[in-house]
PDB file of C-alpha atoms in Angstrom:
ATOM      1  CA  MET A   7       0.000   0.000   0.000  1.00 35.00           C
ATOM      2  CA  ASP A   8       1.200   3.510  -0.735  1.00 36.00           C
ATOM      3  CA  HIS A   9      -0.098   5.271   2.338  1.00 38.00           C
ATOM      4  CA  ALA A  10      -1.008   4.383   5.892  1.00 40.00           C
ATOM      5  CA  THR A  11      -4.706   3.919   6.363  1.00 39.00           C
ATOM      6  CA  ASN A  12      -7.084   3.442   9.229  1.00 41.00           C
ATOM      7  CA  ASN A  13     -10.150   3.077   7.045  1.00 45.00           C
ATOM      8  CA  SER A  14     -12.835   1.195   8.918  1.00 45.00           C
ATOM      9  CA  VAL A  15     -16.289   1.987   7.540  1.00 46.00           C
ATOM     10  CA  LEU A  16     -16.729  -0.325   4.588  1.00 44.00           C
ATOM     11  CA  GLY A  17     -13.114   0.516   3.717  1.00 47.00           C
ATOM     12  CA  ILE A  18     -14.123   4.041   2.731  1.00 51.00           C
ATOM     13  CA  ALA A  19     -13.239   6.461   5.518  1.00 63.00           C
ATOM     14  CA  PRO A  20     -12.144   6.513   9.163  1.00 71.00           C
ATOM     15  CA  LEU A  21     -14.959   6.228  11.675  1.00 72.00           C
ATOM     16  CA  ALA A  22     -13.978   9.512  13.351  1.00 72.00           C
ATOM     17  CA  LYS A  23     -14.667  11.319  10.062  1.00 75.00           C
ATOM     18  CA  THR A  24     -17.652   9.254   8.963  1.00 78.00           C
ATOM     19  CA  LEU A  25     -19.795   9.748  12.081  1.00 80.00           C
ATOM     20  CA  PRO A  26     -20.050  13.569  11.889  1.00 84.00           C
ATOM     21  CA  ALA A  27     -20.871  13.392   8.173  1.00 83.00           C
ATOM     22  CA  ALA A  28     -23.535  10.745   8.820  1.00 83.00           C
ATOM     23  CA  GLY A  29     -24.929  12.877  11.652  1.00 87.00           C
ATOM     24  CA  ILE A  30     -25.331  15.932   9.426  1.00 89.00           C
ATOM     25  CA  ALA A  31     -27.028  13.827   6.755  1.00 89.00           C
ATOM     26  CA  LEU A  32     -29.455  12.351   9.303  1.00 87.00           C
ATOM     27  CA  VAL A  33     -30.322  15.767  10.728  1.00 90.00           C
ATOM     28  CA  MET A  34     -31.131  17.208   7.313  1.00 90.00           C
ATOM     29  CA  LEU A  35     -33.133  14.098   6.382  1.00 87.00           C
ATOM     30  CA  PHE A  36     -35.299  14.325   9.507  1.00 85.00           C
ATOM     31  CA  VAL A  37     -35.728  18.089   9.146  1.00 87.00           C
ATOM     32  CA  LEU A  38     -36.999  17.703   5.586  1.00 87.00           C
ATOM     33  CA  MET A  39     -39.146  14.612   6.228  1.00 84.00           C
ATOM     34  CA  LYS A  40     -40.860  16.208   9.266  1.00 77.00           C
ATOM     35  CA  PRO A  41     -41.385  13.041  11.356  1.00 78.00           C
ATOM     36  CA  GLU A  42     -44.168  12.951  13.943  1.00 75.00           C
ATOM     37  CA  ALA A  43     -41.745  13.603  16.799  1.00 77.00           C
ATOM     38  CA  SER A  44     -41.089  17.133  15.499  1.00 78.00           C
ATOM     39  CA  PHE A  45     -44.604  17.781  14.200  1.00 78.00           C
ATOM     40  CA  GLY A  46     -45.718  21.399  14.587  1.00 78.00           C
ATOM     41  CA  LEU A  47     -42.203  22.824  14.910  1.00 81.00           C
ATOM     42  CA  SER A  48     -40.821  25.470  12.553  1.00 85.00           C
ATOM     43  CA  PHE A  49     -37.852  24.743  10.289  1.00 89.00           C
ATOM     44  CA  LEU A  50     -35.385  26.279  12.732  1.00 90.00           C
ATOM     45  CA  GLU A  51     -36.976  24.445  15.664  1.00 86.00           C
ATOM     46  CA  ARG A  52     -36.834  21.158  13.755  1.00 88.00           C
ATOM     47  CA  LEU A  53     -33.200  21.818  12.945  1.00 91.00           C
ATOM     48  CA  LEU A  54     -32.411  22.397  16.622  1.00 91.00           C
ATOM     49  CA  PHE A  55     -34.568  19.444  17.695  1.00 89.00           C
ATOM     50  CA  TRP A  56     -32.955  16.877  15.422  1.00 90.00           C
ATOM     51  CA  SER A  57     -29.448  18.312  15.817  1.00 93.00           C
ATOM     52  CA  ALA A  58     -29.796  17.819  19.575  1.00 92.00           C
ATOM     53  CA  HIS A  59     -31.208  14.286  19.251  1.00 91.00           C
ATOM     54  CA  VAL A  60     -28.689  13.074  16.661  1.00 92.00           C
ATOM     55  CA  GLY A  61     -25.844  14.910  18.394  1.00 92.00           C
ATOM     56  CA  LEU A  62     -26.628  13.200  21.687  1.00 91.00           C
ATOM     57  CA  GLY A  63     -26.614   9.814  20.004  1.00 92.00           C
ATOM     58  CA  LEU A  64     -23.286  10.417  18.275  1.00 90.00           C
ATOM     59  CA  GLY A  65     -21.849  11.826  21.487  1.00 90.00           C
ATOM     60  CA  GLY A  66     -22.946   8.675  23.282  1.00 91.00           C
ATOM     61  CA  ILE A  67     -21.231   6.513  20.677  1.00 90.00           C
ATOM     62  CA  ALA A  68     -18.021   8.543  21.009  1.00 87.00           C
ATOM     63  CA  LEU A  69     -18.170   8.267  24.804  1.00 87.00           C
ATOM     64  CA  ILE A  70     -18.805   4.533  24.801  1.00 87.00           C
ATOM     65  CA  SER A  71     -15.954   4.022  22.354  1.00 85.00           C
ATOM     66  CA  ARG A  72     -13.643   5.323  25.083  1.00 80.00           C
ATOM     67  CA  LEU A  73     -15.058   2.802  27.535  1.00 78.00           C
ATOM     68  CA  ALA A  74     -14.019   0.058  25.118  1.00 74.00           C
ATOM     69  CA  ARG A  75     -10.395   0.660  26.084  1.00 66.00           C
ATOM     70  CA  PRO A  76      -9.994  -1.025  29.495  1.00 61.00           C
ATOM     71  CA  ARG A  77      -7.916  -4.173  29.077  1.00 63.00           C
ATOM     72  CA  TRP A  78     -10.372  -6.425  30.912  1.00 62.00           C
ATOM     73  CA  LEU A  79     -12.752  -6.091  27.976  1.00 66.00           C
ATOM     74  CA  ASN A  80     -10.358  -8.179  25.893  1.00 65.00           C
ATOM     75  CA  ARG A  81     -11.102 -11.151  28.122  1.00 73.00           C
ATOM     76  CA  LEU A  82     -14.728 -11.283  26.982  1.00 80.00           C
ATOM     77  CA  PRO A  83     -16.142 -12.329  23.607  1.00 84.00           C
ATOM     78  CA  LEU A  84     -16.464  -9.396  21.204  1.00 83.00           C
ATOM     79  CA  LEU A  85     -20.263  -9.672  20.906  1.00 88.00           C
ATOM     80  CA  VAL A  86     -20.625  -9.616  24.705  1.00 89.00           C
ATOM     81  CA  VAL A  87     -18.354  -6.573  24.971  1.00 87.00           C
ATOM     82  CA  LEU A  88     -20.297  -4.656  22.324  1.00 89.00           C
ATOM     83  CA  LEU A  89     -23.639  -5.570  23.899  1.00 92.00           C
ATOM     84  CA  LEU A  90     -22.514  -4.467  27.373  1.00 91.00           C
ATOM     85  CA  LEU A  91     -21.172  -1.194  26.002  1.00 91.00           C
ATOM     86  CA  GLY A  92     -24.363  -0.587  24.029  1.00 93.00           C
ATOM     87  CA  VAL A  93     -26.499  -1.076  27.142  1.00 94.00           C
ATOM     88  CA  ALA A  94     -24.178   1.206  29.118  1.00 93.00           C
ATOM     89  CA  GLY A  95     -24.475   3.879  26.424  1.00 93.00           C
ATOM     90  CA  ALA A  96     -28.274   3.737  26.474  1.00 94.00           C
ATOM     91  CA  LEU A  97     -28.221   4.032  30.261  1.00 94.00           C
ATOM     92  CA  LEU A  98     -26.006   7.114  30.101  1.00 93.00           C
ATOM     93  CA  LEU A  99     -28.135   8.750  27.401  1.00 93.00           C
ATOM     94  CA  ALA A 100     -31.538   8.142  28.994  1.00 93.00           C
ATOM     95  CA  PRO A 101     -31.427  11.149  31.404  1.00 94.00           C
ATOM     96  CA  ALA A 102     -30.142  13.400  28.605  1.00 92.00           C
ATOM     97  CA  TYR A 103     -32.947  12.421  26.246  1.00 91.00           C
ATOM     98  CA  LEU A 104     -35.492  12.877  29.027  1.00 90.00           C
ATOM     99  CA  ALA A 105     -34.207  16.410  29.602  1.00 90.00           C
ATOM    100  CA  LEU A 106     -34.351  17.025  25.852  1.00 87.00           C
ATOM    101  CA  GLU A 107     -38.015  16.014  25.778  1.00 84.00           C
ATOM    102  CA  ALA A 108     -38.684  18.596  28.483  1.00 84.00           C
ATOM    103  CA  LEU A 109     -37.034  21.276  26.322  1.00 82.00           C
ATOM    104  CA  PHE A 110     -39.036  20.255  23.248  1.00 77.00           C
ATOM    105  CA  PRO A 111     -42.453  19.165  24.565  1.00 72.00           C
ATOM    106  CA  ALA A 112     -44.835  17.541  22.097  1.00 63.00           C
ATOM    107  CA  ALA A 113     -47.272  19.862  20.365  1.00 58.00           C
ATOM    108  CA  THR A 114     -50.114  17.596  21.482  1.00 56.00           C
ATOM    109  CA  PRO A 115     -49.691  16.267  25.036  1.00 55.00           C
ATOM    110  CA  GLU A 116     -49.542  12.484  25.056  1.00 56.00           C
ATOM    111  CA  VAL A 117     -52.179  10.557  26.946  1.00 54.00           C
ATOM    112  CA  ALA A 118     -50.896   7.816  29.244  1.00 51.00           C
ATOM    113  CA  ASP A 119     -52.442   4.940  27.316  1.00 58.00           C
ATOM    114  CA  ASP A 120     -50.145   2.081  28.330  1.00 69.00           C
ATOM    115  CA  TRP A 121     -48.439   0.787  31.447  1.00 73.00           C
ATOM    116  CA  LEU A 122     -45.082   2.335  30.534  1.00 72.00           C
ATOM    117  CA  ASP A 123     -46.609   5.800  30.327  1.00 73.00           C
ATOM    118  CA  ARG A 124     -48.388   5.289  33.630  1.00 76.00           C
ATOM    119  CA  PHE A 125     -45.228   3.935  35.232  1.00 77.00           C
ATOM    120  CA  ALA A 126     -43.202   6.924  33.962  1.00 76.00           C
ATOM    121  CA  GLY A 127     -45.613   9.227  35.746  1.00 76.00           C
ATOM    122  CA  ARG A 128     -44.585   7.873  39.157  1.00 82.00           C
ATOM    123  CA  GLY A 129     -41.487  10.040  39.415  1.00 85.00           C
ATOM    124  CA  LEU A 130     -38.127  10.986  37.938  1.00 87.00           C
ATOM    125  CA  GLY A 131     -36.521   7.592  38.518  1.00 87.00           C
ATOM    126  CA  ALA A 132     -39.371   5.785  36.817  1.00 89.00           C
ATOM    127  CA  ALA A 133     -39.315   8.268  33.925  1.00 89.00           C
ATOM    128  CA  VAL A 134     -35.574   7.703  33.388  1.00 91.00           C
ATOM    129  CA  LEU A 135     -36.082   3.926  33.444  1.00 92.00           C
ATOM    130  CA  VAL A 136     -38.835   4.135  30.836  1.00 90.00           C
ATOM    131  CA  GLU A 137     -36.686   6.431  28.698  1.00 91.00           C
ATOM    132  CA  PHE A 138     -33.856   3.881  28.964  1.00 93.00           C
ATOM    133  CA  LEU A 139     -36.163   1.096  27.757  1.00 92.00           C
ATOM    134  CA  GLU A 140     -37.160   3.265  24.795  1.00 89.00           C
ATOM    135  CA  VAL A 141     -33.613   4.329  23.948  1.00 92.00           C
ATOM    136  CA  ILE A 142     -31.859   0.966  24.305  1.00 94.00           C
ATOM    137  CA  PRO A 143     -33.079  -0.755  21.097  1.00 93.00           C
ATOM    138  CA  VAL A 144     -32.224   2.230  18.885  1.00 91.00           C
ATOM    139  CA  PHE A 145     -28.866   2.948  20.518  1.00 93.00           C
ATOM    140  CA  VAL A 146     -27.730  -0.689  20.631  1.00 93.00           C
ATOM    141  CA  ALA A 147     -28.697  -1.098  16.961  1.00 92.00           C
ATOM    142  CA  ALA A 148     -26.752   2.060  16.037  1.00 90.00           C
ATOM    143  CA  TRP A 149     -23.773   0.928  18.149  1.00 90.00           C
ATOM    144  CA  PHE A 150     -23.665  -2.462  16.428  1.00 90.00           C
ATOM    145  CA  ALA A 151     -23.985  -0.746  13.038  1.00 87.00           C
ATOM    146  CA  VAL A 152     -20.954   1.403  13.870  1.00 85.00           C
ATOM    147  CA  ASN A 153     -19.055  -1.731  14.857  1.00 85.00           C
ATOM    148  CA  LEU A 154     -20.151  -3.731  11.812  1.00 82.00           C
ATOM    149  CA  PRO A 155     -16.705  -3.357  10.167  1.00 78.00           C
ATOM    150  CA  LEU A 156     -15.150  -4.849  13.297  1.00 78.00           C
ATOM    151  CA  LEU A 157     -17.666  -7.699  13.406  1.00 80.00           C
ATOM    152  CA  LEU A 158     -17.154  -8.477   9.720  1.00 78.00           C
ATOM    153  CA  ALA A 159     -13.384  -7.931   9.778  1.00 71.00           C
ATOM    154  CA  ARG A 160     -11.201 -10.789   8.698  1.00 66.00           C
ATOM    155  CA  GLU A 161      -7.445 -10.888   8.637  1.00 70.00           C
ATOM    156  CA  THR A 162      -6.010  -9.982   5.237  1.00 76.00           C
ATOM    157  CA  LEU A 163      -2.965 -11.928   4.145  1.00 76.00           C
ATOM    158  CA  SER A 164      -0.153 -10.416   2.131  1.00 70.00           C
ATOM    159  CA  GLY A 165       0.791 -12.390  -0.923  1.00 57.00           C
ATOM    160  CA  ASN A 166       4.418 -11.321  -0.874  1.00 49.00           C
ATOM    161  CA  GLY A 167       5.116 -10.292   2.702  1.00 46.00           C
ATOM    162  CA  PRO A 168       8.732 -10.722   3.734  1.00 44.00           C
ATOM    163  CA  GLY A 169       9.500 -13.141   6.526  1.00 41.00           C
ATOM    164  CA  THR A 170      11.841 -11.037   8.653  1.00 38.00           C
ATOM    165  CA  PRO A 171      12.601  -7.668   7.048  1.00 39.00           C
ATOM    166  CA  GLU A 172      15.513  -5.681   8.384  1.00 42.00           C
ATOM    167  CA  GLY A 173      15.192  -2.141   9.591  1.00 42.00           C
ATOM    168  CA  PRO A 174      17.521   0.642   8.408  1.00 48.00           C
ATOM    169  CA  GLY A 175      21.066   0.117   9.603  1.00 41.00           C
ATOM    170  CA  GLY A 176      20.509  -3.348  11.075  1.00 39.00           C
ATOM    171  CA  GLY A 177      19.479  -4.082  14.624  1.00 40.00           C
ATOM    172  CA  HIS A 178      19.153  -1.882  17.650  1.00 44.00           C
ATOM    173  CA  THR A 179      19.969  -3.084  21.119  1.00 42.00           C
ATOM    174  CA  GLN A 180      16.751  -3.695  23.024  1.00 46.00           C
ATOM    175  CA  THR A 181      16.498  -3.048  26.712  1.00 48.00           C
ATOM    176  CA  THR A 182      15.722  -5.906  29.084  1.00 51.00           C
ATOM    177  CA  ARG A 183      11.978  -6.267  29.612  1.00 53.00           C
ATOM    178  CA  GLU A 184      10.380  -6.911  32.966  1.00 59.00           C
ATOM    179  CA  PRO A 185       8.209 -10.061  33.359  1.00 57.00           C
ATOM    180  CA  ARG A 186       5.153  -7.826  33.729  1.00 62.00           C
ATOM    181  CA  ASP A 187       5.967  -6.137  30.415  1.00 73.00           C
ATOM    182  CA  GLU A 188       6.328  -9.521  28.756  1.00 82.00           C
ATOM    183  CA  LEU A 189       2.881 -10.510  30.004  1.00 83.00           C
ATOM    184  CA  ALA A 190       1.372  -7.328  28.558  1.00 83.00           C
ATOM    185  CA  ARG A 191       3.117  -7.966  25.239  1.00 87.00           C
ATOM    186  CA  ALA A 192       1.948 -11.576  25.158  1.00 88.00           C
ATOM    187  CA  ALA A 193      -1.620 -10.518  25.959  1.00 86.00           C
ATOM    188  CA  PHE A 194      -1.640  -8.049  23.069  1.00 89.00           C
ATOM    189  CA  LEU A 195      -0.092 -10.426  20.572  1.00 90.00           C
ATOM    190  CA  GLY A 196      -2.574 -13.085  21.677  1.00 88.00           C
ATOM    191  CA  GLN A 197      -5.370 -11.014  20.099  1.00 86.00           C
ATOM    192  CA  LEU A 198      -3.840 -11.310  16.625  1.00 89.00           C
ATOM    193  CA  PRO A 199      -4.895 -14.104  14.260  1.00 89.00           C
ATOM    194  CA  ARG A 200      -2.163 -16.707  13.875  1.00 90.00           C
ATOM    195  CA  ALA A 201      -2.331 -16.385  10.104  1.00 91.00           C
ATOM    196  CA  ILE A 202      -0.775 -12.909  10.094  1.00 91.00           C
ATOM    197  CA  GLY A 203       1.995 -13.716  12.574  1.00 92.00           C
ATOM    198  CA  GLU A 204       3.447 -11.455  15.241  1.00 93.00           C
ATOM    199  CA  ASP A 205       6.036  -9.454  13.276  1.00 95.00           C
ATOM    200  CA  ILE A 206       4.224  -6.125  13.542  1.00 96.00           C
ATOM    201  CA  VAL A 207       5.076  -3.358  11.085  1.00 96.00           C
ATOM    202  CA  ALA A 208       2.663  -0.653  12.226  1.00 96.00           C
ATOM    203  CA  ILE A 209      -0.565  -0.059  14.142  1.00 96.00           C
ATOM    204  CA  SER A 210      -3.196   2.564  13.334  1.00 93.00           C
ATOM    205  CA  SER A 211      -6.194   3.536  15.452  1.00 90.00           C
ATOM    206  CA  ASP A 212      -9.656   4.858  14.721  1.00 85.00           C
ATOM    207  CA  MET A 213     -11.638   5.529  17.905  1.00 84.00           C
ATOM    208  CA  HIS A 214     -11.887   2.086  19.551  1.00 85.00           C
ATOM    209  CA  TYR A 215     -10.508   0.151  16.587  1.00 85.00           C
ATOM    210  CA  LEU A 216      -6.910  -0.898  16.025  1.00 90.00           C
ATOM    211  CA  HIS A 217      -5.638  -1.842  12.577  1.00 91.00           C
ATOM    212  CA  VAL A 218      -2.579  -4.035  13.014  1.00 94.00           C
ATOM    213  CA  TYR A 219      -0.242  -4.490  10.035  1.00 95.00           C
ATOM    214  CA  THR A 220       2.287  -7.323  10.069  1.00 95.00           C
ATOM    215  CA  THR A 221       4.722  -8.674   7.485  1.00 94.00           C
ATOM    216  CA  LEU A 222       2.142 -11.339   6.584  1.00 92.00           C
ATOM    217  CA  GLY A 223      -1.053  -9.291   6.503  1.00 91.00           C
ATOM    218  CA  LYS A 224      -3.345  -7.137   8.601  1.00 90.00           C
ATOM    219  CA  CYS A 225      -6.322  -7.380  10.951  1.00 90.00           C
ATOM    220  CA  MET A 226      -8.726  -5.225  12.958  1.00 87.00           C
ATOM    221  CA  ILE A 227      -9.124  -5.612  16.724  1.00 88.00           C
ATOM    222  CA  LEU A 228     -10.722  -3.771  19.614  1.00 84.00           C
ATOM    223  CA  GLY A 229      -8.352  -1.695  21.721  1.00 85.00           C
ATOM    224  CA  ALA A 230      -6.510   1.553  22.397  1.00 87.00           C
ATOM    225  CA  LEU A 231      -3.314   2.590  20.656  1.00 91.00           C
ATOM    226  CA  ARG A 232      -1.736   3.769  23.905  1.00 91.00           C
ATOM    227  CA  ASP A 233      -2.255   0.326  25.461  1.00 90.00           C
ATOM    228  CA  ALA A 234      -0.743  -1.339  22.387  1.00 92.00           C
ATOM    229  CA  ALA A 235       2.270   0.995  22.491  1.00 93.00           C
ATOM    230  CA  ASP A 236       2.788   0.280  26.188  1.00 92.00           C
ATOM    231  CA  ALA A 237       2.545  -3.465  25.589  1.00 92.00           C
ATOM    232  CA  LEU A 238       5.074  -3.409  22.745  1.00 92.00           C
ATOM    233  CA  ALA A 239       7.285  -0.914  24.620  1.00 86.00           C
ATOM    234  CA  ASP A 240      10.781  -0.541  23.122  1.00 86.00           C
ATOM    235  CA  ALA A 241       9.901  -2.387  19.901  1.00 91.00           C
ATOM    236  CA  GLY A 242       8.631   0.859  18.392  1.00 94.00           C
ATOM    237  CA  MET A 243       7.243   4.299  19.077  1.00 95.00           C
ATOM    238  CA  LEU A 244       4.187   6.499  18.664  1.00 95.00           C
ATOM    239  CA  VAL A 245       4.863   8.860  15.775  1.00 95.00           C
ATOM    240  CA  HIS A 246       1.318  10.232  15.714  1.00 94.00           C
ATOM    241  CA  ARG A 247      -1.657  10.098  18.039  1.00 92.00           C
ATOM    242  CA  SER A 248      -3.191   7.568  15.635  1.00 92.00           C
ATOM    243  CA  HIS A 249      -0.102   5.657  14.524  1.00 95.00           C
ATOM    244  CA  TRP A 250       2.626   3.451  16.021  1.00 97.00           C
ATOM    245  CA  VAL A 251       5.589   2.086  14.059  1.00 96.00           C
ATOM    246  CA  ALA A 252       8.036  -0.740  14.701  1.00 95.00           C
ATOM    247  CA  HIS A 253      11.656   0.423  14.671  1.00 94.00           C
ATOM    248  CA  GLU A 254      12.820  -2.603  12.688  1.00 93.00           C
ATOM    249  CA  HIS A 255      10.453  -1.811   9.822  1.00 94.00           C
ATOM    250  CA  VAL A 256      11.145   1.898   9.307  1.00 93.00           C
ATOM    251  CA  THR A 257      13.188   2.090   6.086  1.00 91.00           C
ATOM    252  CA  ARG A 258      13.115   5.828   5.502  1.00 87.00           C
ATOM    253  CA  LEU A 259      12.071   9.063   7.175  1.00 89.00           C
ATOM    254  CA  GLY A 260      10.645  11.205   4.407  1.00 89.00           C
ATOM    255  CA  ARG A 261       9.200  14.644   3.937  1.00 87.00           C
ATOM    256  CA  LYS A 262       6.702  15.998   1.436  1.00 85.00           C
ATOM    257  CA  ASP A 263       6.334  19.748   1.675  1.00 83.00           C
ATOM    258  CA  THR A 264       5.807  20.338   5.400  1.00 85.00           C
ATOM    259  CA  HIS A 265       4.565  16.813   6.115  1.00 89.00           C
ATOM    260  CA  TRP A 266       6.828  14.126   7.579  1.00 91.00           C
ATOM    261  CA  TYR A 267       6.263  10.401   7.287  1.00 92.00           C
ATOM    262  CA  CYS A 268       7.906   7.090   8.092  1.00 93.00           C
ATOM    263  CA  GLU A 269       8.202   4.808   5.097  1.00 92.00           C
ATOM    264  CA  MET A 270       7.770   1.227   6.224  1.00 94.00           C
ATOM    265  CA  SER A 271       9.084  -2.094   4.936  1.00 93.00           C
ATOM    266  CA  ASN A 272       5.657  -2.937   3.518  1.00 91.00           C
ATOM    267  CA  GLY A 273       5.501   0.315   1.527  1.00 91.00           C
ATOM    268  CA  ALA A 274       3.170   2.164   3.911  1.00 92.00           C
ATOM    269  CA  ARG A 275       3.794   5.808   4.669  1.00 93.00           C
ATOM    270  CA  ILE A 276       2.934   6.562   8.278  1.00 94.00           C
ATOM    271  CA  PRO A 277       2.373  10.274   9.041  1.00 94.00           C
ATOM    272  CA  VAL A 278       4.497  11.895  11.744  1.00 94.00           C
ATOM    273  CA  SER A 279       2.795  14.595  13.804  1.00 93.00           C
ATOM    274  CA  ARG A 280       4.488  17.921  14.480  1.00 92.00           C
ATOM    275  CA  ARG A 281       4.708  17.283  18.212  1.00 93.00           C
ATOM    276  CA  ASN A 282       6.530  13.967  17.639  1.00 92.00           C
ATOM    277  CA  ARG A 283       8.994  15.165  15.004  1.00 90.00           C
ATOM    278  CA  LYS A 284      11.812  15.842  17.463  1.00 89.00           C
ATOM    279  CA  ALA A 285      11.608  12.366  19.025  1.00 90.00           C
ATOM    280  CA  VAL A 286      11.306  10.721  15.604  1.00 91.00           C
ATOM    281  CA  ALA A 287      14.251  12.703  14.240  1.00 89.00           C
ATOM    282  CA  ASN A 288      16.344  11.782  17.285  1.00 87.00           C
ATOM    283  CA  TRP A 289      15.743   8.117  16.553  1.00 88.00           C
ATOM    284  CA  TYR A 290      15.797   7.950  12.763  1.00 84.00           C
ATOM    285  CA  GLY A 291      17.606  11.133  11.713  1.00 75.00           C
ATOM    286  CA  ARG A 292      16.293  14.169   9.851  1.00 65.00           C
ATOM    287  CA  ALA A 293      13.515  13.763   7.312  1.00 60.00           C
ATOM    288  CA  ASP A 294      14.607  13.781   3.688  1.00 60.00           C
ATOM    289  CA  ASN A 295      12.840  13.328   0.383  1.00 50.00           C
ATOM    290  CA  VAL A 296      15.284  10.950  -1.274  1.00 41.00           C
ATOM    291  CA  VAL A 297      17.965   9.635   1.076  1.00 41.00           C
ATOM    292  CA  THR A 298      17.348   6.214   2.611  1.00 43.00           C
ATOM    293  CA  LEU A 299      18.455   5.878   6.205  1.00 45.00           C
ATOM    294  CA  SER A 300      21.783   4.106   6.527  1.00 40.00           C
ATOM    295  CA  ALA A 301      22.037   4.017  10.306  1.00 38.00           C
ATOM    296  CA  ARG A 302      19.667   4.207  13.212  1.00 44.00           C
ATOM    297  CA  GLN A 303      20.467   6.741  15.873  1.00 43.00           C
ATOM    298  CA  SER A 304      19.720   6.225  19.511  1.00 38.00           C
ATOM    299  CA  PRO A 305      17.399   8.796  21.102  1.00 39.00           C
TER     300      PRO A 305
END
């Protein structure tokens, strides 16, 4: 591949960019369709109404994606993890949606015609519980839709991946790892499919997804980039808030205009953020457009 990618939504765009675009599209669709929930409101009121509703939902998804990071979640089956997080998201959103209904009361007051409506009238706690029961199917469905790429993800094998590529300038002396660090590394590597091996080239993140690239292929897993970087420790470094690279697979530190990147052994170009340029340059040398690194420098 020519460039690093963390595409996750049907292979089209990163989730962090897709969600806001989808939210805007949904808001405009609801504003124009005039569903019953916003009946009687003016255009501006409908715009505010649906922006608040859709915005809350997307905010809930973004919040829950952060809760997907604790390491204990990796001990549970993926479907169980996603279901638990979806329920937790609905629980967190229920009070917010209840408050939103108070801000945008229905044009025609609803008559308590079923037991849920009557139960909701018993007090704030009951009203929040009823709101949770109404929110949970929609939110869980949306949460699973967001995670569909992860559920459908399969490891992709490289047809010509090298067995053990060398980094620029040969090896670099690794520091001795503590037993605890080895356990963390083993736990992370244990999440990777055997078919793609454990010789990691780079890792890219997109919210709660991790795209792991090895010399034999790539896969998508649930996790946080910071946890992965900590687990792999001195094997590589974070060159961007969304990208980690393995030292042994950086073949060149390049620059295009004002943008820096690490060129990897598999052809990927991993962007280097401005805040990480000094650390990257200390390790690999100054960025250049044409010169291949001949020696690795210690930080």
